[in-house]
Tab-separated table of C-alpha atoms and ligand atoms in Angstrom:
chain	number	residue	atom	x	y	z
A	1	UNK	CA	75.272	115.356	95.116
A	2	UNK	CA	77.940	115.137	92.457
A	3	UNK	CA	77.105	113.512	89.141
A	4	UNK	CA	78.983	110.287	88.366
A	5	UNK	CA	79.505	109.653	92.088
A	6	UNK	CA	76.034	109.461	93.621
A	7	UNK	CA	74.777	105.854	93.590
A	8	UNK	CA	78.149	104.309	92.774
A	9	UNK	CA	79.215	101.294	94.820
A	10	UNK	CA	82.777	101.858	96.020
A	11	UNK	CA	84.848	99.163	97.749
A	12	UNK	CA	87.793	100.516	99.763
A	13	UNK	CA	90.634	98.615	101.447
A	14	UNK	CA	92.469	100.145	104.402
A	15	UNK	CA	89.264	101.984	105.286
A	16	UNK	CA	89.882	102.004	109.052
A	17	UNK	CA	92.244	104.988	109.058
A	18	UNK	CA	93.933	107.749	107.110
A	19	UNK	CA	93.256	108.112	103.405
A	20	UNK	CA	90.752	105.245	103.213
A	21	UNK	CA	88.655	106.572	106.089
A	22	UNK	CA	88.693	110.155	104.775
A	23	UNK	CA	87.759	108.993	101.281
A	24	UNK	CA	84.891	106.835	102.542
A	25	UNK	CA	83.437	109.842	104.383
A	26	UNK	CA	83.966	112.158	101.400
A	27	UNK	CA	82.440	109.843	98.781
A	28	UNK	CA	79.545	108.984	101.065
A	29	UNK	CA	78.775	112.685	101.481
A	30	UNK	CA	78.651	112.848	97.657
A	31	UNK	CA	76.091	110.027	97.559
A	32	UNK	CA	78.248	106.945	96.966
A	33	UNK	CA	77.626	103.629	98.715
A	34	UNK	CA	80.825	102.597	100.479
A	35	UNK	CA	81.972	99.093	101.371
A	36	UNK	CA	84.694	99.326	103.997
A	37	UNK	CA	87.424	96.678	104.160
A	38	UNK	CA	90.092	96.632	106.875
A	39	UNK	CA	91.349	94.369	109.644
A	40	UNK	CA	90.118	96.367	112.654
A	41	UNK	CA	86.421	95.509	113.054
A	42	UNK	CA	85.748	98.098	115.766
A	43	UNK	CA	86.998	100.952	113.606
A	44	UNK	CA	85.213	100.046	110.368
A	45	UNK	CA	82.006	99.173	112.222
A	46	UNK	CA	82.098	102.584	113.920
A	47	UNK	CA	82.723	104.311	110.583
A	48	UNK	CA	79.879	102.407	108.891
A	49	UNK	CA	77.544	103.283	111.787
A	50	UNK	CA	78.544	106.958	111.550
A	51	UNK	CA	77.908	107.060	107.784
A	52	UNK	CA	74.587	105.182	108.032
A	53	UNK	CA	73.441	107.469	110.884
A	54	UNK	CA	74.044	110.439	108.601
A	55	UNK	CA	71.821	108.981	105.897
A	56	UNK	CA	74.614	107.412	103.848
A	57	UNK	CA	74.998	103.768	102.867
A	58	UNK	CA	77.968	101.849	104.287
A	59	UNK	CA	78.847	98.247	104.982
A	60	UNK	CA	81.896	97.089	106.988
A	61	UNK	CA	83.601	93.782	106.194
A	62	UNK	CA	86.690	92.684	108.096
A	63	UNK	CA	89.394	92.104	105.502
A	64	UNK	CA	93.100	91.363	105.620
A	65	UNK	CA	94.353	92.189	102.127
A	66	UNK	CA	97.167	89.639	102.398
A	67	UNK	CA	94.516	86.890	102.204
A	68	UNK	CA	93.034	86.560	98.715
A	69	UNK	CA	89.954	84.712	100.000
A	70	UNK	CA	89.178	87.640	102.329
A	71	UNK	CA	89.531	90.200	99.543
A	72	UNK	CA	87.290	88.062	97.333
A	73	UNK	CA	84.753	87.894	100.166
A	74	UNK	CA	84.875	91.706	100.506
A	75	UNK	CA	84.163	92.268	96.818
A	76	UNK	CA	81.666	89.407	96.417
A	77	UNK	CA	79.692	90.577	99.472
A	78	UNK	CA	79.583	94.121	98.071
A	79	UNK	CA	78.176	92.762	94.798
A	80	UNK	CA	75.708	90.428	96.554
A	81	UNK	CA	74.476	93.274	98.764
A	82	UNK	CA	74.320	96.147	96.294
A	83	UNK	CA	74.152	94.362	92.932
A	84	UNK	CA	77.378	95.701	91.461
A	85	UNK	CA	80.828	97.186	92.085
A	86	UNK	CA	81.620	100.473	90.372
A	87	UNK	CA	84.957	101.337	91.994
A	88	UNK	CA	87.656	99.250	93.674
A	89	UNK	CA	90.031	101.471	95.675
A	90	UNK	CA	93.125	99.440	96.543
A	91	UNK	CA	94.441	101.679	99.284
A	92	UNK	CA	95.739	99.552	102.186
A	93	UNK	CA	99.477	99.925	102.671
A	94	UNK	CA	102.297	100.435	105.120
A	95	UNK	CA	105.657	102.203	105.094
A	96	UNK	CA	108.161	100.749	107.586
A	97	UNK	CA	111.235	102.540	106.216
A	98	UNK	CA	114.736	101.363	107.181
A	99	UNK	CA	118.147	101.023	105.536
A	100	UNK	CA	118.566	97.621	103.848
A	101	UNK	CA	121.651	96.802	105.951
A	102	UNK	CA	119.418	96.532	109.044
A	103	UNK	CA	117.847	93.365	107.622
A	104	UNK	CA	114.267	94.156	108.655
A	105	UNK	CA	113.098	91.047	106.846
A	106	UNK	CA	109.650	90.937	108.485
A	107	UNK	CA	109.040	94.548	107.367
A	108	UNK	CA	110.133	93.707	103.807
A	109	UNK	CA	107.806	90.714	103.730
A	110	UNK	CA	104.877	92.736	105.043
A	111	UNK	CA	105.397	95.541	102.500
A	112	UNK	CA	105.519	93.051	99.650
A	113	UNK	CA	102.448	91.233	101.000
A	114	UNK	CA	100.293	94.337	101.622
A	115	UNK	CA	101.561	96.990	99.178
A	116	UNK	CA	102.028	94.690	96.176
A	117	UNK	CA	100.105	91.464	96.670
A	118	UNK	CA	97.226	93.162	98.503
A	119	UNK	CA	96.668	95.483	95.538
A	120	UNK	CA	96.897	92.603	93.073
A	121	UNK	CA	94.346	90.655	95.129
A	122	UNK	CA	91.961	93.636	94.965
A	123	UNK	CA	92.361	93.763	91.198
A	124	UNK	CA	91.892	89.999	90.913
A	125	UNK	CA	88.745	90.028	93.036
A	126	UNK	CA	87.113	92.979	91.254
A	127	UNK	CA	87.902	92.093	87.630
A	128	UNK	CA	85.438	89.216	87.066
A	129	UNK	CA	82.532	91.404	88.234
A	130	UNK	CA	83.655	94.446	86.247
A	131	UNK	CA	84.155	92.333	83.120
A	132	UNK	CA	80.642	90.923	83.491
A	133	UNK	CA	79.252	94.443	83.989
A	134	UNK	CA	81.350	95.799	81.087
A	135	UNK	CA	82.033	98.740	83.395
A	136	UNK	CA	84.059	99.626	86.446
A	137	UNK	CA	86.966	101.640	87.776
A	138	UNK	CA	90.042	100.309	89.564
A	139	UNK	CA	92.000	102.881	91.577
A	140	UNK	CA	95.379	101.845	92.980
A	141	UNK	CA	97.392	103.844	95.498
A	142	UNK	CA	101.106	104.281	94.751
A	143	UNK	CA	103.196	107.171	96.133
A	144	UNK	CA	105.730	109.858	95.265
A	145	UNK	CA	108.042	107.082	96.517
A	146	UNK	CA	107.053	105.053	93.451
A	147	UNK	CA	108.750	107.771	91.395
A	148	UNK	CA	111.689	108.665	93.656
A	149	UNK	CA	113.767	106.505	95.968
A	150	UNK	CA	115.831	107.763	98.937
A	151	UNK	CA	118.129	106.021	101.420
A	152	UNK	CA	115.906	104.048	103.797
A	153	UNK	CA	112.936	103.832	101.425
A	154	UNK	CA	114.264	101.212	98.989
A	155	UNK	CA	111.712	98.471	99.677
A	156	UNK	CA	108.720	100.787	100.106
A	157	UNK	CA	109.648	102.650	96.900
A	158	UNK	CA	110.040	99.358	95.042
A	159	UNK	CA	106.574	98.219	96.137
A	160	UNK	CA	105.060	101.524	95.015
A	161	UNK	CA	106.947	101.409	91.683
A	162	UNK	CA	105.481	97.921	91.202
A	163	UNK	CA	101.991	99.356	91.666
A	164	UNK	CA	102.694	101.960	88.958
A	165	UNK	CA	103.930	99.272	86.571
A	166	UNK	CA	101.141	96.727	86.964
A	167	UNK	CA	98.529	99.495	86.910
A	168	UNK	CA	99.723	100.423	83.415
A	169	UNK	CA	99.611	96.765	82.361
A	170	UNK	CA	96.109	96.517	83.795
A	171	UNK	CA	95.030	99.655	81.925
A	172	UNK	CA	95.941	98.066	78.612
A	173	UNK	CA	94.468	94.662	79.429
A	174	UNK	CA	91.025	95.952	80.402
A	175	UNK	CA	90.422	98.084	77.303
A	176	UNK	CA	87.998	95.479	75.861
A	177	UNK	CA	85.859	95.605	79.008
A	178	UNK	CA	85.261	99.359	79.308
A	179	UNK	CA	87.041	99.446	82.683
A	180	UNK	CA	88.830	102.601	83.814
A	181	UNK	CA	92.111	102.509	85.765
A	182	UNK	CA	93.728	105.200	87.883
A	183	UNK	CA	96.914	105.160	89.910
A	184	UNK	CA	97.280	107.909	92.506
A	185	UNK	CA	100.709	108.875	93.868
A	186	UNK	CA	100.443	111.180	96.881
A	187	UNK	CA	103.215	113.061	98.682
A	188	UNK	CA	103.194	113.499	102.468
A	189	UNK	CA	99.693	113.353	103.919
A	190	UNK	CA	98.862	113.511	107.602
A	191	UNK	CA	97.801	109.940	108.530
A	192	UNK	CA	98.982	107.075	110.768
A	193	UNK	CA	101.315	105.846	107.996
A	194	UNK	CA	104.595	106.896	109.705
A	195	UNK	CA	103.625	104.843	112.787
A	196	UNK	CA	104.380	101.688	110.770
A	197	UNK	CA	108.114	102.535	111.027
A	198	UNK	CA	109.776	100.252	113.579
A	199	UNK	CA	113.264	101.845	113.683
A	200	UNK	CA	113.262	104.706	116.241
A	201	UNK	CA	115.796	106.966	114.500
A	202	UNK	CA	114.108	106.582	111.099
A	203	UNK	CA	110.692	107.190	112.646
A	204	UNK	CA	111.923	110.389	114.286
A	205	UNK	CA	113.214	111.802	110.972
A	206	UNK	CA	110.030	110.902	109.112
A	207	UNK	CA	107.920	112.401	111.904
A	208	UNK	CA	109.837	115.691	111.580
A	209	UNK	CA	109.266	115.635	107.810
A	210	UNK	CA	105.536	114.931	108.178
A	211	UNK	CA	105.159	117.534	110.948
A	212	UNK	CA	106.626	120.118	108.593
A	213	UNK	CA	105.041	119.195	105.269
A	214	UNK	CA	102.042	116.864	105.517
A	215	UNK	CA	98.671	118.027	104.219
A	216	UNK	CA	95.205	116.771	105.270
A	217	UNK	CA	93.757	113.486	103.977
A	218	UNK	CA	90.944	115.390	102.259
A	219	UNK	CA	93.446	116.277	99.516
A	220	UNK	CA	93.568	112.597	98.524
A	221	UNK	CA	89.794	112.147	98.767
A	222	UNK	CA	89.329	115.045	96.322
A	223	UNK	CA	91.688	113.381	93.826
A	224	UNK	CA	89.588	110.198	94.016
A	225	UNK	CA	86.482	112.333	93.481
A	226	UNK	CA	88.120	113.980	90.458
A	227	UNK	CA	88.975	110.650	88.816
A	228	UNK	CA	85.575	109.113	89.572
A	229	UNK	CA	83.500	112.096	88.496
A	230	UNK	CA	84.776	112.252	84.915
A	231	UNK	CA	82.296	111.259	82.223
A	232	UNK	CA	82.514	107.514	81.373
A	233	UNK	CA	84.582	108.105	78.226
A	234	UNK	CA	87.336	109.895	80.184
A	235	UNK	CA	89.949	107.737	81.943
A	236	UNK	CA	92.266	109.557	84.377
A	237	UNK	CA	95.177	107.122	84.418
A	238	UNK	CA	97.642	108.757	86.771
A	239	UNK	CA	97.730	111.537	89.351
A	240	UNK	CA	100.946	112.581	91.149
A	241	UNK	CA	100.455	115.270	93.779
A	242	UNK	CA	102.343	116.697	96.750
A	243	UNK	CA	102.050	119.285	99.463
A	244	UNK	CA	102.940	122.561	97.720
A	245	UNK	CA	105.947	122.980	100.023
A	246	UNK	CA	107.311	119.429	99.564
A	247	UNK	CA	110.517	119.569	97.523
A	248	UNK	CA	111.402	115.912	96.849
B	301	NAD	P1	97.305	104.669	107.463
B	301	NAD	O1	98.334	103.895	108.221
B	301	NAD	O2	96.615	105.795	108.163
B	301	NAD	O3	96.225	103.704	106.844
B	301	NAD	C1	96.592	102.500	106.214
B	301	NAD	C2	95.423	101.586	106.206
B	301	NAD	O4	95.804	100.332	105.637
B	301	NAD	C3	94.927	101.303	107.619
B	301	NAD	O5	93.525	101.255	107.592
B	301	NAD	C4	95.535	99.932	107.900
B	301	NAD	O6	94.852	99.233	108.882
B	301	NAD	C5	95.387	99.320	106.514
B	301	NAD	N1	96.130	98.085	106.372
B	301	NAD	C6	97.449	97.830	106.601
B	301	NAD	N2	97.710	96.519	106.416
B	301	NAD	C7	96.526	95.936	106.061
B	301	NAD	C8	96.133	94.623	105.735
B	301	NAD	N3	96.998	93.606	105.763
B	301	NAD	N4	94.837	94.388	105.408
B	301	NAD	C9	93.939	95.391	105.401
B	301	NAD	N5	94.241	96.662	105.696
B	301	NAD	C10	95.536	96.920	106.036
B	301	NAD	O7	98.085	105.217	106.171
B	301	NAD	P2	97.523	106.001	104.881
B	301	NAD	O8	98.435	107.157	104.684
B	301	NAD	O9	96.078	106.224	104.945
B	301	NAD	O10	97.878	104.925	103.753
B	301	NAD	C11	96.984	104.569	102.707
B	301	NAD	C12	97.781	104.327	101.445
B	301	NAD	O11	98.323	105.552	100.992
B	301	NAD	C13	98.963	103.364	101.613
B	301	NAD	O12	99.009	102.505	100.493
B	301	NAD	C14	100.160	104.297	101.606
B	301	NAD	O13	101.331	103.660	101.176
B	301	NAD	C15	99.677	105.362	100.637
B	301	NAD	N6	100.378	106.644	100.723
B	301	NAD	C16	100.277	107.407	101.844
B	301	NAD	C17	100.999	108.595	101.914
B	301	NAD	C18	100.988	109.468	103.147
B	301	NAD	O14	101.832	110.360	103.255
B	301	NAD	N7	100.070	109.273	104.075
B	301	NAD	C19	101.782	109.011	100.829
B	301	NAD	C20	101.824	108.204	99.693
B	301	NAD	C21	101.120	107.033	99.650
């Protein structure tokens, strides 16, 4: 059991796969209570059952982060069930890369709705509880793409740059309430993320890149652990990390 993690109530969005799933397992093994939000009931129910069977504490709540009422329900149910919320991990996201000239308007809309508005909704839902507690930790997931744009990644990069920017605004706003804020920007990690790409040629290139460079999801979970496990007076505001071999 790691100090500053055991007993904490952690709400995670996008917990059905990839980084969210790996982090739920990792934090649970360190003694945290995890509240799993995602759209796919079968997957989060199975993950909650697995964690509970191993002696952990997990609750699954079907949540589409594009619906504020559902995100509020996720957070409010966590607080009703466990009495508090210590960490809100706004992780759900998707990355349907394509050049702008292909007019993938539905993909643009979805990235704005999930990657930007979904994170804002998580912040909005968690803040009233954290203010009342005079404690809490909001962790938002950006990306290396929030720092560097490439052809084909314009919209995704813009959504991740937005997360960096409003996370810094949030950091300053919540000073009076003793709330910590962290934004994590990972490089290529081996998850289902590239499957959100709908253009075949773009998907093939990204797959090659991930096959060559991607590192396991545990790398991200350990960064969350690092930020969470600091003593209360230490606020890790930003972590940018990549596979050692990743150049860009
Ligand atoms: P993933 O596709 O494996 O998981 C994404 C999760 O988000 C899934 O559980 C998915 O169901 C969920 N999700 C998508 N839309 C949702 C919605 N409307 N409501 C609720 N949940 C929704 O990908 P991942 O790599 O685990 O991605 C997690 C986060 O990490 C994303 O924000 C992504 O942009 C970011 N990220 C990933 C990488 C990487 O290389 N894997 C790199 C940088 C940043």
